[in-house]
Amino acid sequence: TLVASTITLLVLLLGVVLQRQRPRPSRPSGPLKRGAVRVVALWKYPVKGCKGIPCEAFKVQESGAELDREWAVVRILNEKSARETGDTAQLITARQHPLLLGLQPSFSPAGNLVLTVVDKGIVTDERIEIHPKDA
């Protein structure tokens, strides 16, 4: 299947996995400037580097919009690299690997993350559901 092929390609070529990101540090707060602001659209991006999900509203937490960039595709580092960098994984971005831009995140009725392959704007039947125990 195309999803399995895409994910297998990422795993084989890059040794990548999907993992939850650490919470982002809170942004400094300060006075807002007075003036008119008009919100035209709201989007959240559950998986960093993948397509976004339009939404009408979302909860704002200290780290930002709820479920925004909560997941990331990472390469698990070997022991030597982990010692050298102090990290166990390296973030993979769409800039580095544009294949990520073909993955459309959504959520199943059970609340599990679902990645669907979008080919030239057409949503395919190719999808993978990621259960919390898999992450």
Tab-separated table of C-alpha atoms in Angstrom:
chain	number	residue	atom	x	y	z
A	1	THR	CA	0.000	0.000	0.000
A	2	LEU	CA	1.109	3.573	-0.560
A	3	VAL	CA	1.067	4.516	3.157
A	4	ALA	CA	2.978	1.404	4.099
A	5	SER	CA	5.402	2.050	1.229
A	6	THR	CA	5.898	5.690	2.219
A	7	ILE	CA	6.393	4.858	5.886
A	8	THR	CA	8.582	1.855	5.049
A	9	LEU	CA	10.685	4.082	2.789
A	10	LEU	CA	11.090	6.625	5.597
A	11	VAL	CA	11.983	3.896	8.081
A	12	LEU	CA	14.422	2.087	5.787
A	13	LEU	CA	16.151	5.155	4.410
A	14	LEU	CA	16.123	7.253	7.526
A	15	GLY	CA	15.491	4.891	10.409
A	16	VAL	CA	12.637	7.142	11.556
A	17	VAL	CA	9.787	6.676	13.982
A	18	LEU	CA	6.876	8.805	15.135
A	19	GLN	CA	7.039	10.043	18.697
A	20	ARG	CA	5.338	12.587	20.900
A	21	GLN	CA	7.329	15.763	21.270
A	22	ARG	CA	8.279	17.289	24.584
A	23	PRO	CA	6.083	20.237	25.529
A	24	ARG	CA	7.330	23.489	24.045
A	25	PRO	CA	8.497	26.107	26.503
A	26	SER	CA	5.863	28.707	27.226
A	27	ARG	CA	6.135	31.896	25.228
A	28	PRO	CA	6.920	35.126	27.016
A	29	SER	CA	3.790	37.094	27.710
A	30	GLY	CA	3.551	40.804	27.385
A	31	PRO	CA	1.068	43.547	26.735
A	32	LEU	CA	-0.935	43.218	23.545
A	33	LYS	CA	-1.099	46.206	21.247
A	34	ARG	CA	-4.511	47.723	20.905
A	35	GLY	CA	-6.075	47.382	17.489
A	36	ALA	CA	-8.392	45.381	15.289
A	37	VAL	CA	-7.499	41.768	14.629
A	38	ARG	CA	-9.414	39.501	12.305
A	39	VAL	CA	-8.782	35.751	12.310
A	40	VAL	CA	-9.313	34.401	8.812
A	41	ALA	CA	-8.512	30.725	9.453
A	42	LEU	CA	-7.271	28.422	12.195
A	43	TRP	CA	-5.078	25.422	11.478
A	44	LYS	CA	-3.313	22.923	13.676
A	45	TYR	CA	-0.540	20.593	12.616
A	46	PRO	CA	-0.599	17.477	14.837
A	47	VAL	CA	2.548	16.034	13.199
A	48	LYS	CA	5.373	18.498	12.597
A	49	GLY	CA	6.110	18.656	8.871
A	50	CYS	CA	2.878	16.979	7.726
A	51	LYS	CA	-0.311	18.557	6.397
A	52	GLY	CA	-2.513	20.598	8.710
A	53	ILE	CA	-6.096	20.272	9.874
A	54	PRO	CA	-8.423	23.269	9.550
A	55	CYS	CA	-10.453	23.918	12.685
A	56	GLU	CA	-12.993	26.413	13.929
A	57	ALA	CA	-11.570	26.545	17.459
A	58	PHE	CA	-8.986	24.933	19.704
A	59	LYS	CA	-7.913	25.103	23.299
A	60	VAL	CA	-4.835	27.198	23.964
A	61	GLN	CA	-2.389	25.767	26.480
A	62	GLU	CA	0.887	27.188	27.809
A	63	SER	CA	2.714	25.317	25.053
A	64	GLY	CA	0.377	26.592	22.320
A	65	ALA	CA	-2.673	25.195	20.533
A	66	GLU	CA	-3.880	21.834	21.827
A	67	LEU	CA	-2.613	18.942	19.648
A	68	ASP	CA	-0.535	21.329	17.501
A	69	ARG	CA	2.823	19.706	16.658
A	70	GLU	CA	2.350	17.195	19.456
A	71	TRP	CA	3.905	14.487	17.266
A	72	ALA	CA	7.121	14.503	15.269
A	73	VAL	CA	8.927	12.131	12.953
A	74	VAL	CA	12.356	11.425	14.404
A	75	ARG	CA	15.427	9.351	13.687
A	76	ILE	CA	16.529	7.292	16.680
A	77	LEU	CA	20.238	7.915	17.218
A	78	ASN	CA	22.773	5.219	17.928
A	79	GLU	CA	24.541	5.209	21.288
A	80	LYS	CA	27.606	7.080	20.022
A	81	SER	CA	25.554	9.892	18.438
A	82	ALA	CA	23.334	10.070	21.513
A	83	ARG	CA	26.382	10.538	23.750
A	84	GLU	CA	27.817	13.202	21.426
A	85	THR	CA	24.599	15.205	21.095
A	86	GLY	CA	22.959	14.486	24.437
A	87	ASP	CA	19.747	13.532	22.576
A	88	THR	CA	18.325	10.116	21.780
A	89	ALA	CA	16.534	11.232	18.615
A	90	GLN	CA	16.914	13.731	15.769
A	91	LEU	CA	13.894	15.617	14.382
A	92	ILE	CA	13.074	14.962	10.712
A	93	THR	CA	11.509	17.933	8.890
A	94	ALA	CA	9.566	18.310	5.642
A	95	ARG	CA	12.335	20.595	4.437
A	96	GLN	CA	14.719	17.642	4.701
A	97	HIS	CA	12.223	15.015	3.498
A	98	PRO	CA	9.300	16.406	1.448
A	99	LEU	CA	7.520	13.006	1.571
A	100	LEU	CA	6.141	14.143	4.930
A	101	LEU	CA	4.035	16.758	3.133
A	102	GLY	CA	1.998	13.927	1.590
A	103	LEU	CA	0.766	12.689	4.973
A	104	GLN	CA	-2.576	14.023	6.233
A	105	PRO	CA	-3.061	13.590	9.991
A	106	SER	CA	-6.518	13.069	11.483
A	107	PHE	CA	-7.950	11.350	14.524
A	108	SER	CA	-10.013	8.161	14.695
A	109	PRO	CA	-13.236	8.036	16.730
A	110	ALA	CA	-11.143	6.336	19.452
A	111	GLY	CA	-8.810	9.363	19.502
A	112	ASN	CA	-5.837	7.633	17.851
A	113	LEU	CA	-3.661	9.530	15.395
A	114	VAL	CA	-4.332	8.464	11.782
A	115	LEU	CA	-1.982	9.262	8.879
A	116	THR	CA	-3.477	9.173	5.385
A	117	VAL	CA	-1.495	9.535	2.169
A	118	VAL	CA	-2.671	12.405	-0.034
A	119	ASP	CA	-1.462	12.010	-3.611
A	120	LYS	CA	-1.608	15.190	-5.734
A	121	GLY	CA	-4.451	16.558	-3.635
A	122	ILE	CA	-6.491	13.335	-3.782
A	123	VAL	CA	-7.030	11.518	-0.501
A	124	THR	CA	-6.281	7.840	-0.960
A	125	ASP	CA	-7.587	4.833	0.944
A	126	GLU	CA	-4.050	4.304	2.209
A	127	ARG	CA	-3.882	5.024	5.945
A	128	ILE	CA	-2.224	3.905	9.126
A	129	GLU	CA	-3.657	4.310	12.627
A	130	ILE	CA	-1.182	4.878	15.427
A	131	HIS	CA	-2.273	3.606	18.804
A	132	PRO	CA	-0.845	5.201	21.979
A	133	LYS	CA	1.042	2.004	22.830
A	134	ASP	CA	2.803	2.229	19.412
A	135	ALA	CA	4.128	5.723	20.086
